């Protein structure tokens, strides 16, 4: 590809790279299986809305694909430039633009890391509740692109609940403003929530106003140990359905716990557990007592809940690093998928039982962990390396889990997004007319199809 | 208009009316000023998704406008069929389809009254938190169309935060499915939140899954009396900014209080007040104590907060009927507008002061009440009947309030929607490119422009 057209943009030389290393660095993300990498023709690093706008306008005129890239932590291949063209690396646009503690608001550029937002507002006693577990290494822009969520979603909601306003650039370079710094608005179509979760296929976000919450005065947490997955998932679902005000409630199964022990020195029992956390400004013990009263109806081997301290912080670190521990699962096995199905909470135990049944039936290992309080599970089908038959079996089992989750009234992806990996499930989850409607909106907003082609559809 | 084409639809005779009374009944809503009524050519009452689909398909083929109608409580003329055609009355589609208390969910048809939802789920200890003050007389479909909100939004959020899933019919009769019964999803574009707040201009909603919350075990509330609006608005904003966990915090000014006394036998002091309510499952007094500690920094004449009882219920009834009391304000005066601006909470006192200044400067009466905790105010500019100059003055002052709210980072409408009344402000609040983008989405989804023409743009 001839990149001379970039001379017409506001970019300087230091914002453009075509070295092999740069292209390789932008050819994959966390969700890319070996052999599925694809390099861009050029990488650009915009430093302003004007840069984004001028690159998009120039690319749009020429029909050149543009795939936004930031931390590369997407799990469904979102950031892979499957048709080449431009990889637009947003990480230089990582400024805090304004903090307004009186309004519980911060304005940021999209390339900022989630944890930097938290660090910036901590001095005001505030935090950004919906950060995903990857918040220390992933960017706000990426979270917006996927409508991410995290461990605290069970209490506080998803990314889209905490984004108040977006500035974004359309495919033709036009800058639009969506949402409001007011806490609510009914002014016109909600373009903001159309952009949130659109995976870089409708526009490139250049600025976001995020809402913040007050850091609770009391943070207590710990772990509950169960004899098996069935009992763990049933107890967790019951607690949520009973209205226990829990800030985090994660399922960690025996296989995940074993990996955490081996690779993260976690010192956990090798049995299914719930990791929990409670947030309150006063009388947190009353809520924990309520939680214990629900647990009393289940087989529970051990409950340890206490005021937050180093031990609990270590527990959450282990949870955050679970995905990387799983990557080292077994040298003979490779991770096939990163499951992300989510079902209504009343169906959660049934979903987990179904996974366990398939695991036994096909003699597979499928470690499971995730945001149980949301009805969300991250299951990972492990398959033998260089064994196409085993891989095919794993793929069939994975598809069966997704089909079953959709049958239970659930979704193929609770927070990871569609990317390349989940496109086939959309017509099943909605209907074909709905997916066609999404397609028409894509065509309207990006008529030349330059924005992250090959994803979501 | 020849209505023979309705023979091609699934409607029976009892679902079609062209009587003068029917047409007149559907020619206005609460936001229609005298002289701005417009009748439809025919009224239809669909009873199923199929009815909606077949009417839309037939109308779309012929380019006949279709304006959805339900309770007619919209405040910006949304339900007025300004180009004639079909008024589609949704009130016969008012069934509860399914209640799933274990998932905190209910499936309903759009014509159901808000209060009926609450009554239906109360036996399970649940309620629907974002109901607007008009919830006893307005429908869920109308609330979805406007992305309404209400007194409890300060704690619980807006309608769109509590809608999980929508079935809707596009202009050509196609049925789409959006959202999920899972508590969260990242599957494809968020068409659901595009439909919520689209005022019947993109699709007709035929089914909704609503999320519910547990009725709190403790409900306490009461009123705080202030010497003037400035002190009231500053104290309320400070309480919200300080993170007081309040479930309702409403500003009622001296003019509104006087109307409530005269027409609702309210027995209130004729001074600005905050009506407040607190929800908790235990230790509600701790939060009220925190609220009192914030009030200590302001001039407060009286604080009465107690456990909920008949006296408090009466207070909230008065608040809900405030709009109708204002309609009887003064036989010589008429209500010009129902203001709905919303600003970041740190600007709320400045907004209220600005309204008071304009009121004094132009010798107007502008009663104010509203959801202060959200930064939202419903101000009403009163003008002399049959005095075009006074009306013109009122319109200028109203516009000045909206401009100022937008300058403060706010929105022209927090919850009432755009309808006919607020269209001019959208390019100012966003930018023209943003409004054009909304227009392109409208053209894509409704190419013949049949759905509620003349609104929002």
Coordinates of C-alpha atoms in Angstrom, one line a residue, chain B residues 136-372:
Chain B
X136 CA -50.2 6.2 37.7
X137 CA -51.6 7.5 34.5
X138 CA -48.8 7.0 31.9
X139 CA -47.7 3.9 30.1
X140 CA -44.5 1.9 30.0
X141 CA -44.4 2.4 26.2
X142 CA -44.6 6.2 26.5
X143 CA -41.8 6.1 29.2
X144 CA -39.6 4.1 26.9
X145 CA -40.3 6.4 24.0
X146 CA -39.1 9.4 26.0
X147 CA -36.5 7.7 28.1
X148 CA -38.4 9.0 31.0
X149 CA -37.2 9.3 34.6
X150 CA -38.6 10.3 37.9
X151 CA -38.2 11.1 41.5
X152 CA -36.2 8.0 42.3
X153 CA -33.8 8.4 39.4
X154 CA -31.3 10.2 41.7
X155 CA -30.7 6.8 43.4
X156 CA -31.8 4.2 40.8
X157 CA -31.3 5.7 37.3
X158 CA -33.5 6.3 34.3
X159 CA -35.9 4.1 32.2
X160 CA -33.1 3.0 29.9
X161 CA -31.2 1.6 32.9
X162 CA -34.1 -0.7 33.7
X163 CA -35.2 -1.9 30.3
X164 CA -33.3 -5.1 29.5
X165 CA -35.0 -6.2 26.2
X166 CA -37.4 -4.8 23.6
X167 CA -39.3 -6.4 20.8
X168 CA -40.2 -3.6 18.3
X169 CA -41.7 -3.3 14.8
X170 CA -39.8 -1.2 12.1
X171 CA -41.6 1.1 9.7
X172 CA -41.9 -1.7 7.1
X173 CA -43.5 -4.1 9.5
X174 CA -40.3 -6.1 10.3
X175 CA -40.1 -7.4 13.9
X176 CA -36.7 -7.0 15.6
X177 CA -35.4 -8.2 19.0
X178 CA -33.0 -6.1 21.0
X179 CA -31.3 -6.4 24.3
X180 CA -31.3 -9.6 26.4
X181 CA -32.9 -11.2 29.4
X182 CA -29.3 -11.7 30.6
X183 CA -28.3 -8.9 33.0
X184 CA -25.7 -7.7 30.5
X185 CA -24.7 -8.3 26.9
X186 CA -22.0 -7.0 24.5
X187 CA -23.6 -8.8 21.5
X188 CA -23.7 -6.4 18.6
X189 CA -25.0 -2.8 18.4
X190 CA -27.1 -1.6 21.2
X191 CA -30.2 -1.1 19.2
X192 CA -32.3 -1.2 22.3
X193 CA -30.9 2.1 23.7
X194 CA -31.3 3.6 20.3
X195 CA -35.0 2.9 20.4
X196 CA -35.4 4.0 24.0
X197 CA -35.9 7.8 23.8
X198 CA -36.5 7.8 20.0
X199 CA -40.1 9.0 20.5
X200 CA -41.8 6.6 18.2
X201 CA -39.8 7.9 15.2
X202 CA -37.7 4.7 14.6
X203 CA -40.0 1.8 15.5
X204 CA -43.1 0.8 17.6
X205 CA -42.2 -1.1 20.7
X206 CA -44.5 -4.1 21.2
X207 CA -42.9 -5.9 24.2
X208 CA -40.5 -5.0 26.9
X209 CA -38.5 -6.9 29.6
X210 CA -38.1 -4.6 32.6
X211 CA -35.7 -5.1 35.4
X212 CA -37.0 -4.7 39.0
X213 CA -35.6 -4.0 42.4
X214 CA -36.3 -5.3 45.9
X215 CA -38.6 -3.0 47.9
X216 CA -36.4 -1.6 50.6
X217 CA -37.2 -2.7 54.2
X218 CA -36.9 0.8 55.5
X219 CA -38.5 3.9 53.8
X220 CA -38.1 7.2 55.6
X221 CA -38.7 10.6 54.4
X222 CA -40.1 14.1 54.9
X223 CA -39.4 17.7 54.1
X224 CA -36.8 20.4 54.7
X225 CA -37.8 24.0 54.7
X226 CA -35.5 26.7 53.4
X227 CA -35.7 30.5 53.5
X228 CA -35.3 30.9 49.7
X229 CA -34.6 29.1 46.5
X230 CA -30.9 29.8 46.5
X231 CA -30.3 28.2 49.8
X232 CA -32.6 25.2 48.9
X233 CA -30.8 24.5 45.6
X234 CA -27.3 24.9 47.1
X235 CA -28.1 22.6 50.1
X236 CA -29.6 19.9 47.8
X237 CA -26.7 20.0 45.4
X238 CA -24.2 19.8 48.3
X239 CA -26.0 16.7 49.7
X240 CA -25.9 14.9 46.4
X241 CA -22.3 15.9 45.7
X242 CA -21.3 14.7 49.2
X243 CA -22.7 11.2 48.3
X244 CA -25.7 11.1 50.5
X245 CA -27.6 8.0 49.5
X246 CA -31.0 9.7 49.0
X247 CA -33.8 7.9 47.0
X248 CA -35.7 11.1 46.2
X249 CA -34.8 14.7 46.7
X250 CA -37.2 17.2 45.1
X251 CA -37.1 21.0 45.1
X252 CA -40.5 22.6 45.6
X253 CA -40.4 26.4 45.4
X254 CA -42.7 28.9 47.1
X255 CA -45.0 29.4 44.1
X256 CA -45.5 25.7 43.6
X257 CA -46.1 25.3 47.3
X258 CA -48.8 28.0 47.2
X259 CA -50.5 26.2 44.3
X260 CA -50.4 22.9 46.1
X261 CA -52.0 24.6 49.2
X262 CA -54.7 26.2 47.1
X263 CA -55.7 23.3 44.9
X264 CA -54.5 20.2 46.6
X265 CA -55.2 21.2 50.3
X266 CA -51.6 20.5 50.9
X267 CA -51.0 22.5 54.1
X268 CA -47.4 23.4 53.2
X269 CA -45.4 26.4 54.3
X270 CA -45.3 29.0 51.4
X271 CA -41.5 28.8 51.2
X272 CA -39.0 26.7 49.2
X273 CA -38.6 23.1 50.4
X274 CA -36.9 19.8 49.7
X275 CA -39.0 16.7 49.8
X276 CA -36.8 13.8 50.6
X277 CA -36.9 10.0 50.9
X278 CA -34.4 7.4 52.0
X279 CA -34.3 3.7 51.2
X280 CA -32.3 1.1 53.1
X281 CA -32.6 -2.4 54.3
X282 CA -31.1 -1.5 57.7
X283 CA -29.7 1.4 59.6
X284 CA -31.5 4.1 57.5
X285 CA -31.0 6.5 60.4
X286 CA -27.2 6.6 59.7
X287 CA -27.8 8.0 56.2
X288 CA -30.3 10.5 57.5
X289 CA -27.8 11.6 60.1
X290 CA -25.3 12.2 57.3
X291 CA -27.8 14.2 55.4
X292 CA -28.5 16.4 58.5
X293 CA -24.8 17.0 58.9
X294 CA -24.7 18.5 55.4
X295 CA -27.8 20.6 56.1
X296 CA -26.0 22.0 59.1
X297 CA -24.0 24.1 56.8
X298 CA -27.0 25.9 55.4
X299 CA -29.9 28.2 56.5
X300 CA -32.6 25.6 57.3
X301 CA -35.8 26.6 58.9
X302 CA -37.2 23.2 59.7
X303 CA -36.4 19.5 59.1
X304 CA -39.1 16.8 59.5
X305 CA -37.9 13.3 58.5
X306 CA -39.6 10.2 59.9
X307 CA -40.5 6.6 59.0
X308 CA -42.9 6.5 56.0
X309 CA -46.6 6.8 57.0
X310 CA -49.8 8.4 55.7
X311 CA -48.4 11.9 56.2
X312 CA -45.5 11.2 53.9
X313 CA -47.5 9.4 51.4
X314 CA -49.7 12.5 51.2
X315 CA -46.6 14.6 50.6
X316 CA -45.6 12.5 47.6
X317 CA -49.2 12.6 46.2
X318 CA -49.0 16.4 46.4
X319 CA -45.7 16.3 44.5
X320 CA -47.1 13.9 41.8
X321 CA -50.1 16.3 41.3
X322 CA -48.0 19.4 41.2
X323 CA -48.3 19.8 37.5
X324 CA -52.1 19.7 37.5
X325 CA -52.2 22.2 40.4
X326 CA -50.0 24.6 38.4
X327 CA -52.5 24.4 35.5
X328 CA -55.0 26.3 37.7
X329 CA -52.3 28.8 38.7
X330 CA -54.2 32.0 37.9
X331 CA -57.2 32.4 35.6
X332 CA -55.5 35.4 33.9
X333 CA -52.3 33.5 33.2
X334 CA -51.5 30.5 31.1
X335 CA -48.6 28.0 31.3
X336 CA -46.2 28.7 28.4
X337 CA -43.8 25.9 28.7
X338 CA -42.9 23.0 30.9
X339 CA -39.2 23.4 31.3
X340 CA -37.1 20.3 31.7
X341 CA -33.5 21.5 31.6
X342 CA -30.9 19.6 33.5
X343 CA -27.4 20.6 34.4
X344 CA -24.4 19.0 36.2
X345 CA -25.2 19.1 39.9
X346 CA -22.4 21.6 40.6
X347 CA -24.2 24.2 38.4
X348 CA -27.7 23.6 39.9
X349 CA -27.7 26.5 42.3
X350 CA -26.5 28.8 39.5
X351 CA -29.3 27.6 37.2
X352 CA -31.9 28.2 39.8
X353 CA -30.5 31.7 40.6
X354 CA -30.5 32.5 36.9
X355 CA -34.2 31.6 36.7
X356 CA -35.0 33.7 39.8
X357 CA -33.0 36.7 38.3
X358 CA -34.9 36.5 35.0
X359 CA -38.2 36.2 36.9
X360 CA -37.5 39.4 38.9
X361 CA -36.0 41.3 35.9
X362 CA -39.0 40.7 33.7
X363 CA -41.7 40.7 36.4
X364 CA -42.7 37.2 35.5
X365 CA -43.9 34.3 37.7
X366 CA -41.9 31.2 37.0
X367 CA -42.9 28.4 39.5
X368 CA -40.2 25.8 39.8
X369 CA -40.1 22.2 41.1
X370 CA -38.3 19.1 40.1
X371 CA -35.8 16.4 40.5
X372 CA -33.1 18.6 42.0

